[in-house]
Amino acid sequence: MGTVKRYQRMEMNSTNNPLGRHQTRGRRGWISQAIAPLFATVFAIASGSVLPTSAAERLTLRLGPWSGTIAISDLEEYAKTGKLSGQLEPLSPLFPPGLREVLSQRVEIDPEMTDEVIDKLFESPEGNRLLRTLLLLVPESTIEEMKAAIALVASKGNGLSFLGILKALPGETITLDATSIIGVASRLNLSYLEGQILKTRLETALEVETDPFYPSFDPAAKGPQTVSAQTLTLEDTQRNREIAVEIYSSPNSSGPLAVMSHGFASDRFFLEYLARHLASHGLTVVSVEHPGSNEAWLQQLPVTLDPTDLIEAEEFLHRPRDIRFVLDELEALNRQPGTFYNQFNTAETVAIGHSLGGYGILALAGAEVDLPHLREVCQKQRKLGQSPADLLQCAAGKLEGNRVNLRDRRIKSAIALNPMVGDLFGPQGLEKVQTPVLLLSGSDDSWAPAIDHQLAPFRQLPEPKYLVSAIGGNHFSASDPDNPTLVETQTTLPEDPSDAETQNLRQLVRGVSLAFIKQNTPEAKTYAPFLTAAYAQSLSTEEIALRLNRELPDRLARWIESREEISQRD
């Protein structure tokens, strides 16, 4: 049992500026030095239709002051085995660290999707920018030659790799500036690239033919209840953790309790717009701040380029236990006369989490952490070209033991927004989830890319389950625009969707979350129409296409399955 250290009441109409909370936290300019090299990763690639008349077999390799002609096959052998042989052996001191990782990277592409997807992607600003970046590495090639080489490699269905592109370029000899390749590779994110390649395909693949949607009411509209917010600080003496929570409630609260868990380097205000919306419909919402991985924690860390140093392994256990501890404390307060008497229906709790918080709530819903699988993946994993979530998850591999079950039976449903899943639960861990799950995915999510962290994991989840896809949305598109996190502001790019462009996505999040929670109440049938493809698609815009599916289309599911098989063989 912990103790309540203090609480402070804040009314809905307070003049407090949510953004001001961040402005007074003393943001440090150096933080971008630690974050940007790890997390500001946006990568896309494109092609055209002209095929080369001949393929290169040799290249002129530039390594600092050295330049010479070598066989591409020697470079392939180095990428495969890590050994330098033949002409390359004397050049070992000149090879940049990480070059092998760059040469070995590969993206799996469904060859049946190539023409449509590659053509559209090439028209995008991201594809054009990346294409010109690749030309810096191969300075004597032309744009049309690079486009044609990429198209040829992609069409063969053997994966898209940098070495493959080099071999497909025309001419007997090409030039590769290997000295510059690492600087480019630090911005590559292959999982994100796969999402970009699939982006245009997802818009049609996930679309469901429906009748026009004419609802009798709007679940995304503000409810009739007046909302107040209270800050409560709970002290867990056993784990030496001080946990702040924000409680959103109304005078006539009823129904399930909603508990929120923020992402890495965020805080308890990350989804305030959703918390206030649910509370206005009579629900009590408790947003938890995790002291070992919140924004304040990040600001105290020294500059590091190793993402596994940004979070302690125990935090992967502490986060779900923070929620369990808070529920225990709320149960105790629920029985005591006073402000919180009979306020918290902890026995019927819906858990809502974003990013790393999404991992935590899935664990609470019954997903089993598979540490042996995670360690195996992380041991083989290349650091270059991986997403922040792919790298961050490996910190959990330092935990002792094999499989970890953190289920809390009070969690009756789970909403995971852009969850960080990856390899944390292994190939079967998500099958153990015991509650309905609503999962949100963004096609442009470079932090926790859609394929590995949402689409593939969605296949494992037992029914009932719902997948909401924001095609054009990124990792932060569903978060509160009035409460941006430090990481979000430091890594925002000009081409990221604006708050206005993501407004309909947040409208859908409000409506579908309320409808999902209501499925555990007598109003389930009334809200069921808002858990349909018709509702989601009715809110689509040109910038953000919105989809809702109960299962993945067969073709997409087969491609993901074949991709996983190839990855296991490699």
XYZ file of C-alpha atoms in Angstrom:
570
model
C 0.000 0.000 0.000
C 1.353 3.419 -0.896
C 0.534 6.821 0.479
C -1.158 9.871 -1.001
C 1.386 12.655 -0.692
C -0.709 15.501 -2.074
C -3.378 16.440 -4.525
C -4.349 19.656 -6.191
C -7.657 20.508 -7.859
C -7.739 22.147 -11.289
C -11.060 23.113 -12.831
C -11.898 22.672 -16.501
C -12.120 26.406 -17.135
C -8.761 27.120 -15.566
C -6.586 29.650 -17.341
C -3.638 27.273 -17.149
C -2.045 26.971 -20.560
C -1.202 23.308 -21.258
C 1.572 24.324 -23.591
C 2.900 26.577 -20.866
C 3.592 23.528 -18.759
C 6.253 22.607 -21.256
C 7.510 26.136 -21.674
C 8.313 26.338 -17.967
C 10.156 23.031 -17.856
C 13.392 24.523 -19.069
C 13.951 22.654 -22.315
C 17.588 22.061 -22.990
C 19.085 22.679 -26.389
C 21.476 19.747 -26.032
C 18.624 17.255 -25.875
C 18.297 17.300 -29.634
C 21.892 16.094 -29.861
C 20.896 12.933 -28.035
C 17.558 12.432 -29.753
C 17.932 13.568 -33.344
C 20.591 11.033 -34.404
C 18.400 8.257 -33.021
C 14.872 9.259 -33.792
C 14.571 11.841 -36.595
C 14.335 9.105 -39.227
C 12.281 9.691 -42.330
C 13.176 7.587 -45.372
C 11.411 6.879 -48.669
C 12.512 5.603 -52.059
C 11.089 5.669 -55.588
C 11.589 4.671 -59.187
C 10.546 5.037 -62.796
C 9.960 2.759 -65.768
C 13.128 2.800 -67.922
C 15.217 -0.364 -67.494
C 18.996 -0.382 -67.870
C 20.503 -2.075 -70.907
C 23.322 -3.633 -68.857
C 24.170 -4.142 -65.230
C 27.351 -3.082 -63.426
C 29.766 -5.766 -62.258
C 32.591 -3.524 -61.029
C 32.696 -0.197 -59.272
C 35.111 2.569 -58.487
C 35.215 2.682 -54.706
C 36.170 5.876 -52.894
C 37.360 5.505 -49.307
C 38.646 8.839 -48.067
C 41.847 9.578 -49.986
C 41.883 6.134 -51.641
C 40.144 5.338 -54.909
C 40.249 2.120 -56.911
C 38.236 -0.337 -58.975
C 36.868 -3.496 -57.333
C 34.376 -6.232 -58.179
C 30.872 -5.764 -56.760
C 30.979 -9.464 -55.878
C 33.781 -8.697 -53.394
C 31.535 -6.123 -51.735
C 28.705 -8.678 -51.643
C 30.970 -11.192 -49.938
C 31.926 -8.580 -47.348
C 28.274 -7.775 -46.695
C 27.480 -11.468 -46.259
C 30.428 -12.626 -44.154
C 32.047 -9.471 -42.792
C 35.390 -10.601 -44.199
C 37.478 -8.533 -46.570
C 39.118 -10.590 -49.272
C 40.994 -10.016 -52.493
C 41.450 -6.365 -53.343
C 39.509 -5.248 -50.283
C 41.703 -6.871 -47.620
C 44.402 -4.141 -47.572
C 41.679 -1.479 -47.292
C 40.409 -2.674 -43.925
C 41.678 0.401 -41.981
C 39.783 2.703 -44.347
C 36.399 0.984 -44.149
C 33.930 3.142 -42.153
C 32.331 1.441 -39.128
C 28.852 0.270 -40.055
C 29.442 -0.001 -43.807
C 28.601 -3.696 -43.722
C 25.279 -2.947 -42.035
C 24.396 -0.478 -44.769
C 25.251 -2.922 -47.532
C 23.323 -5.765 -45.851
C 20.038 -3.927 -45.329
C 17.089 -5.172 -47.347
C 13.413 -4.315 -47.630
C 10.922 -6.981 -48.650
C 8.437 -5.844 -51.297
C 5.415 -7.628 -52.712
C 6.266 -7.673 -56.452
C 2.563 -7.569 -57.318
C 2.361 -4.145 -55.676
C 5.467 -2.686 -57.271
C 4.218 -0.721 -60.283
C 1.380 1.150 -58.592
C 3.140 1.777 -55.302
C 6.575 2.715 -56.633
C 5.141 5.116 -59.197
C 3.122 7.000 -56.593
C 5.936 6.980 -54.093
C 8.324 8.447 -56.611
C 6.011 11.438 -56.979
C 6.250 12.163 -53.256
C 8.640 14.782 -51.793
C 10.209 12.108 -49.591
C 11.007 9.853 -52.522
C 12.450 12.650 -54.607
C 14.628 13.853 -51.727
C 15.910 10.353 -50.983
C 16.614 9.704 -54.651
C 18.832 12.776 -54.819
C 20.577 11.687 -51.629
C 21.426 8.333 -53.201
C 22.903 10.181 -56.161
C 25.392 11.764 -53.770
C 26.674 8.259 -53.088
C 26.756 7.310 -56.756
C 27.697 10.694 -58.242
C 28.265 9.594 -61.835
C 24.778 8.101 -62.267
C 21.718 10.016 -63.433
C 18.304 10.294 -61.844
C 16.717 8.216 -64.589
C 19.333 5.506 -64.223
C 18.794 5.375 -60.451
C 15.024 5.215 -60.882
C 15.295 2.439 -63.442
C 17.676 0.433 -61.247
C 15.361 0.670 -58.259
C 12.366 -0.353 -60.376
C 14.224 -3.374 -61.727
C 15.320 -4.573 -58.286
C 11.867 -4.064 -56.768
C 10.132 -5.952 -59.591
C 12.200 -9.102 -59.064
C 10.649 -9.742 -55.640
C 13.958 -10.532 -53.924
C 13.945 -7.508 -51.653
C 15.277 -4.010 -52.193
C 18.875 -3.470 -51.085
C 21.566 -0.910 -51.727
C 23.832 -3.563 -53.208
C 21.043 -4.704 -55.482
C 20.567 -1.158 -56.732
C 24.292 -0.829 -57.407
C 24.278 -4.034 -59.455
C 21.261 -2.879 -61.461
C 22.799 0.429 -62.485
C 23.842 0.538 -66.165
C 27.414 0.590 -67.341
C 30.420 -1.614 -66.831
C 31.786 0.449 -63.924
C 30.052 2.808 -61.490
C 31.400 5.009 -58.706
C 30.503 4.585 -55.032
C 31.568 7.164 -52.447
C 31.708 4.854 -49.409
C 32.991 7.661 -47.174
C 29.595 9.402 -47.383
C 27.424 6.332 -47.024
C 27.330 6.230 -43.224
C 26.027 9.781 -42.964
C 23.151 8.833 -45.242
C 22.546 5.487 -43.559
C 22.042 7.083 -40.151
C 18.810 8.501 -41.556
C 17.574 5.231 -43.041
C 14.772 3.343 -41.369
C 13.871 0.224 -43.295
C 10.690 -0.619 -41.399
C 9.437 2.882 -42.085
C 10.427 2.509 -45.736
C 8.303 -0.619 -45.976
C 5.368 1.357 -44.635
C 5.958 4.051 -47.221
C 6.144 1.489 -50.018
C 2.859 0.011 -48.820
C 1.250 3.359 -48.077
C -0.714 3.803 -51.279
C -1.586 0.132 -51.301
C -2.939 0.257 -47.751
C -5.399 2.976 -48.645
C -7.183 0.655 -51.077
C -6.369 -2.690 -49.418
C -7.940 -1.658 -46.097
C -10.925 0.100 -47.645
C -14.264 -1.635 -47.162
C -17.216 -1.104 -49.464
C -19.971 0.411 -47.325
C -23.225 2.284 -47.597
C -23.249 6.028 -46.788
C -22.946 6.593 -43.052
C -25.711 8.673 -41.454
C -25.452 8.372 -37.661
C -28.166 9.542 -35.311
C -25.602 11.202 -33.025
C -21.890 12.032 -32.923
C -19.826 10.118 -30.341
C -16.917 12.489 -30.969
C -18.942 15.492 -29.808
C -18.439 16.819 -26.286
C -20.657 15.144 -23.737
C -23.126 16.849 -21.365
C -21.039 16.505 -18.203
C -18.896 19.261 -16.682
C -15.309 18.060 -16.369
C -12.849 18.808 -13.597
C -9.216 17.734 -13.332
C -7.356 16.865 -10.161
C -3.686 16.097 -9.650
C -2.875 13.302 -7.237
C 0.626 12.190 -6.279
C 0.999 8.642 -4.994
C 4.130 7.287 -3.322
C 5.044 3.661 -3.859
C 7.439 3.090 -0.977
C 8.225 -0.506 -1.942
C 9.561 0.482 -5.366
C 10.665 3.992 -4.374
C 8.556 5.595 -7.095
C 6.527 8.778 -6.837
C 3.689 8.567 -9.356
C 1.662 11.596 -10.379
C -1.791 10.996 -11.833
C -4.309 13.366 -13.394
C -7.921 12.504 -12.615
C -10.634 13.731 -15.005
C -14.166 13.300 -13.758
C -17.672 14.750 -13.647
C -20.285 15.055 -10.879
C -22.208 12.091 -12.305
C -19.425 9.708 -13.258
C -20.405 6.129 -14.069
C -19.345 3.182 -16.164
C -15.856 1.703 -16.564
C -12.728 3.435 -15.310
C -10.259 4.536 -17.998
C -6.551 4.570 -17.137
C -3.985 6.141 -19.479
C -0.281 5.389 -19.958
C 1.931 7.800 -21.914
C 4.782 7.008 -24.303
C 8.525 7.274 -23.787
C 9.693 10.777 -22.778
C 6.112 12.064 -22.519
C 3.846 12.927 -19.589
C 0.346 12.446 -18.246
C -1.103 15.242 -20.408
C -0.255 13.492 -23.684
C -3.917 12.702 -24.457
C -5.723 15.348 -22.452
C -8.189 16.040 -25.256
C -9.296 12.389 -25.169
C -9.363 12.261 -21.368
C -11.643 15.314 -21.187
C -13.853 13.939 -23.947
C -14.418 10.637 -22.175
C -14.993 12.414 -18.855
C -17.589 14.677 -20.481
C -19.526 11.494 -21.268
C -19.515 10.447 -17.626
C -16.397 8.287 -17.418
C -13.664 8.757 -14.842
C -10.238 8.920 -16.491
C -6.930 8.539 -14.641
C -3.793 9.480 -16.589
C -0.613 8.053 -15.055
C 2.882 9.549 -15.307
C 5.735 7.031 -15.255
C 8.747 8.516 -13.412
C 11.342 6.232 -15.016
C 10.584 7.123 -18.637
C 8.786 10.461 -18.699
C 9.983 13.764 -20.124
C 11.647 14.797 -16.875
C 13.610 11.539 -16.898
C 14.906 12.210 -20.396
C 16.078 15.707 -19.489
C 18.246 14.301 -16.700
C 20.080 11.836 -18.941
C 23.553 12.496 -20.337
C 23.982 12.740 -24.093
C 24.099 9.237 -25.587
C 23.912 7.682 -29.021
C 22.907 4.264 -27.699
C 19.099 4.169 -27.380
C 19.230 1.244 -24.957
C 20.880 3.650 -22.498
C 17.826 5.925 -22.581
C 15.713 3.567 -20.508
C 16.463 1.019 -17.804
C 15.454 -2.573 -18.417
C 13.356 -2.614 -15.235
C 11.148 0.126 -16.692
C 9.508 -2.485 -18.914
C 8.299 -4.095 -15.679
C 7.714 -0.892 -13.743
C 5.300 0.618 -16.248
C 2.627 -2.108 -16.014
C 3.259 -2.270 -12.261
C 2.733 1.495 -12.020
C -0.775 0.962 -13.416
C -1.402 -1.922 -11.039
C -0.198 0.151 -8.082
C -2.425 3.083 -9.068
C -5.449 0.792 -9.365
C -4.699 -0.604 -5.902
C -4.511 2.924 -4.476
C -7.721 3.974 -6.192
C -9.496 0.943 -4.776
C -8.448 2.022 -1.297
C -9.566 5.618 -1.883
C -12.815 4.313 -3.317
C -13.744 2.862 0.077
C -12.852 5.948 2.117
C -15.390 8.714 2.829
C -14.495 11.932 1.070
C -13.781 13.293 -2.389
C -13.049 9.946 -4.022
C -15.658 7.779 -2.328
C -17.137 5.305 -4.857
C -15.490 7.252 -7.706
C -13.369 4.554 -9.329
C -14.795 1.418 -10.921
C -11.430 -0.350 -10.922
C -13.035 -3.765 -11.443
C -14.038 -2.667 -14.962
C -10.971 -0.828 -16.262
C -10.115 0.059 -19.843
C -6.397 0.735 -20.352
C -5.307 3.293 -22.955
C -1.649 3.589 -23.940
C 0.450 5.356 -26.558
C 3.755 4.036 -27.951
C 5.700 2.540 -25.009
C 2.479 2.947 -23.046
C 0.808 0.758 -25.676
C 3.293 -2.005 -24.847
C 2.434 -1.660 -21.163
C -1.325 -1.896 -21.553
C -1.032 -4.920 -23.860
C 1.078 -6.585 -21.169
C -1.608 -5.745 -18.616
C -4.203 -7.254 -20.968
C -2.320 -10.555 -20.873
C 0.353 -10.401 -23.591
C 3.412 -12.368 -22.467
C 6.877 -10.844 -22.833
C 9.202 -13.276 -24.639
C 12.717 -12.395 -23.493
C 14.623 -15.245 -25.251
C 13.116 -14.239 -28.598
C 13.838 -10.567 -27.972
C 17.467 -11.251 -27.044
C 17.966 -13.353 -30.169
C 16.553 -10.629 -32.405
C 18.543 -7.873 -30.727
C 21.771 -9.839 -30.951
C 21.379 -10.076 -34.732
C 19.909 -6.608 -35.186
C 21.823 -3.967 -37.076
C 21.710 -0.557 -35.429
C 21.804 1.430 -38.639
C 18.490 1.729 -40.426
C 16.394 0.615 -37.451
C 13.539 2.593 -35.962
C 13.776 4.072 -32.451
C 11.306 1.476 -31.151
C 13.288 -1.382 -32.720
C 16.360 -0.193 -30.838
C 14.674 0.896 -27.603
C 12.962 -2.469 -27.091
C 16.359 -4.150 -26.800
C 16.859 -2.542 -23.395
C 14.293 -5.052 -22.098
C 16.573 -7.893 -23.157
C 18.738 -7.156 -20.116
C 15.965 -8.411 -17.831
C 16.462 -11.751 -16.118
C 14.309 -14.746 -16.891
C 12.515 -15.996 -19.957
C 8.820 -15.183 -20.155
C 7.064 -12.503 -18.142
C 3.324 -12.266 -17.595
C 2.118 -8.953 -16.150
C -1.616 -9.404 -16.628
C -4.017 -7.552 -14.342
C -7.497 -9.087 -14.387
C -9.104 -5.719 -13.670
C -8.217 -4.657 -17.239
C -11.274 -5.549 -19.312
C -10.298 -3.869 -22.609
C -7.275 -2.142 -24.118
C -6.731 0.747 -26.542
C -3.192 0.806 -27.967
C -2.327 3.922 -29.984
C 0.785 3.532 -32.174
C 2.001 0.862 -29.739
C 5.623 -0.199 -29.499
C 5.352 -3.967 -29.963
C 8.080 -5.234 -32.280
C 9.621 -8.386 -30.812
C 8.757 -7.800 -27.158
C 6.044 -10.469 -27.134
C 7.663 -12.866 -29.581
C 5.710 -14.912 -32.123
C 2.999 -16.138 -29.707
C 2.915 -13.720 -26.755
C 0.032 -11.608 -28.059
C -2.143 -14.691 -28.447
C -2.439 -14.701 -24.646
C -4.271 -11.344 -24.535
C -7.501 -11.845 -22.614
C -9.412 -8.676 -23.517
C -10.801 -6.912 -26.593
C -8.185 -4.626 -28.198
C -8.509 -1.476 -30.294
C -5.238 -0.721 -32.063
C -4.258 2.451 -33.951
C -1.601 2.423 -36.675
C -0.051 5.247 -38.731
C 1.469 4.546 -42.145
C 4.037 7.337 -41.683
C 5.121 6.270 -38.206
C 8.925 6.362 -38.255
C 9.212 5.756 -34.481
C 7.245 2.505 -34.238
C 6.706 1.594 -37.922
C 3.318 0.172 -38.774
C 4.305 -3.208 -40.186
C 6.418 -4.495 -37.294
C 4.686 -2.728 -34.438
C 1.018 -2.757 -35.402
C 0.012 -4.669 -38.547
C 1.976 -7.870 -37.929
C 1.105 -7.904 -34.197
C -2.585 -7.329 -35.025
C -2.634 -10.696 -36.777
C -1.689 -12.419 -33.510
C -4.365 -10.825 -31.366
C -7.429 -12.939 -30.572
C -10.876 -11.594 -31.354
C -12.608 -9.288 -30.676
C -10.123 -6.795 -32.083
C -10.232 -3.606 -34.133
C -7.545 -1.986 -36.276
C -7.799 1.737 -36.990
C -5.367 2.843 -39.709
C -4.382 6.440 -40.379
C -2.805 6.414 -43.835
C -0.708 9.557 -43.792
C -0.621 9.757 -40.000
C 2.616 9.583 -38.031
C 3.580 8.562 -34.489
C 2.203 11.726 -32.883
C -0.816 12.421 -35.110
C -3.302 11.181 -32.497
C -1.723 12.951 -29.511
C -2.894 16.253 -28.034
C -1.690 19.171 -30.214
C -1.947 21.490 -27.195
C 0.432 19.294 -25.188
C 3.382 18.425 -27.460
C 6.195 16.442 -25.917
C 9.799 17.543 -26.037
C 10.728 14.686 -28.370
C 7.832 15.500 -30.687
C 8.802 19.161 -31.027
C 12.492 18.360 -31.478
C 11.895 15.836 -34.255
C 8.991 17.390 -36.168
C 9.722 17.779 -39.870
C 8.203 20.307 -42.309
C 6.435 17.564 -44.274
C 4.733 16.077 -41.193
C 0.940 16.524 -41.207
C -0.266 19.684 -39.510
C -2.687 19.855 -36.580
C -5.425 20.887 -39.011
C -4.718 17.903 -41.257
C -4.913 15.448 -38.344
C -8.054 16.959 -36.829
C -10.319 14.276 -38.312
C -8.055 11.549 -36.945
C -8.453 12.918 -33.419
C -12.191 13.145 -34.037
C -12.183 9.454 -34.951
C -10.069 8.613 -31.887
C -12.612 10.363 -29.648
C -15.591 8.660 -31.251
C -14.214 5.157 -31.690
C -12.646 5.112 -28.198
C -15.943 6.015 -26.565
C -17.778 3.431 -28.682
C -15.186 0.768 -27.813
C -15.445 1.470 -24.080
C -19.240 1.416 -24.260
C -19.127 -2.188 -25.464
C -18.688 -3.161 -21.810
C -21.912 -1.348 -20.841
C -25.668 -1.717 -21.505
C -25.233 0.885 -24.299
C -23.137 -1.482 -26.425
C -25.647 -1.755 -29.285
C -26.176 1.994 -29.434
C -22.470 2.597 -29.979
C -21.723 -0.462 -32.141
C -22.192 1.433 -35.472
C -19.149 3.539 -34.565
C -16.908 0.481 -34.532
C -17.356 -0.012 -38.267
C -15.461 0.740 -41.449
C -18.276 3.050 -42.548
C -17.744 5.375 -39.583
C -13.977 5.553 -39.998
C -14.116 6.084 -43.759
C -16.743 8.812 -43.353
C -14.060 10.897 -41.595
C -11.335 10.342 -44.204
C -9.707 13.351 -45.808
C -7.359 13.820 -48.736
C -4.451 14.222 -46.295
C -5.325 11.381 -43.901
C -7.267 8.338 -45.132
C -8.945 6.554 -42.215
C -9.813 2.876 -42.091
C -11.253 0.440 -39.559
C -10.893 -3.324 -39.972
C -11.696 -6.377 -37.893
C -9.049 -8.419 -39.767
C -6.331 -7.821 -42.329
C -7.181 -8.495 -46.001
C -5.892 -11.906 -47.099
C -3.328 -10.577 -49.568
C -1.825 -8.158 -47.080
C -1.777 -10.834 -44.370
C -0.036 -13.306 -46.702
C 2.628 -10.741 -47.596
C 3.329 -10.017 -43.927
C 3.541 -13.742 -43.214
C 5.978 -14.349 -46.089
C 8.038 -11.356 -44.949
C 8.329 -12.880 -41.465
C 9.409 -16.225 -42.936
C 12.148 -14.539 -44.968
C 13.304 -12.622 -41.899
C 13.556 -15.835 -39.857
C 15.619 -17.520 -42.579
C 18.013 -14.568 -42.670
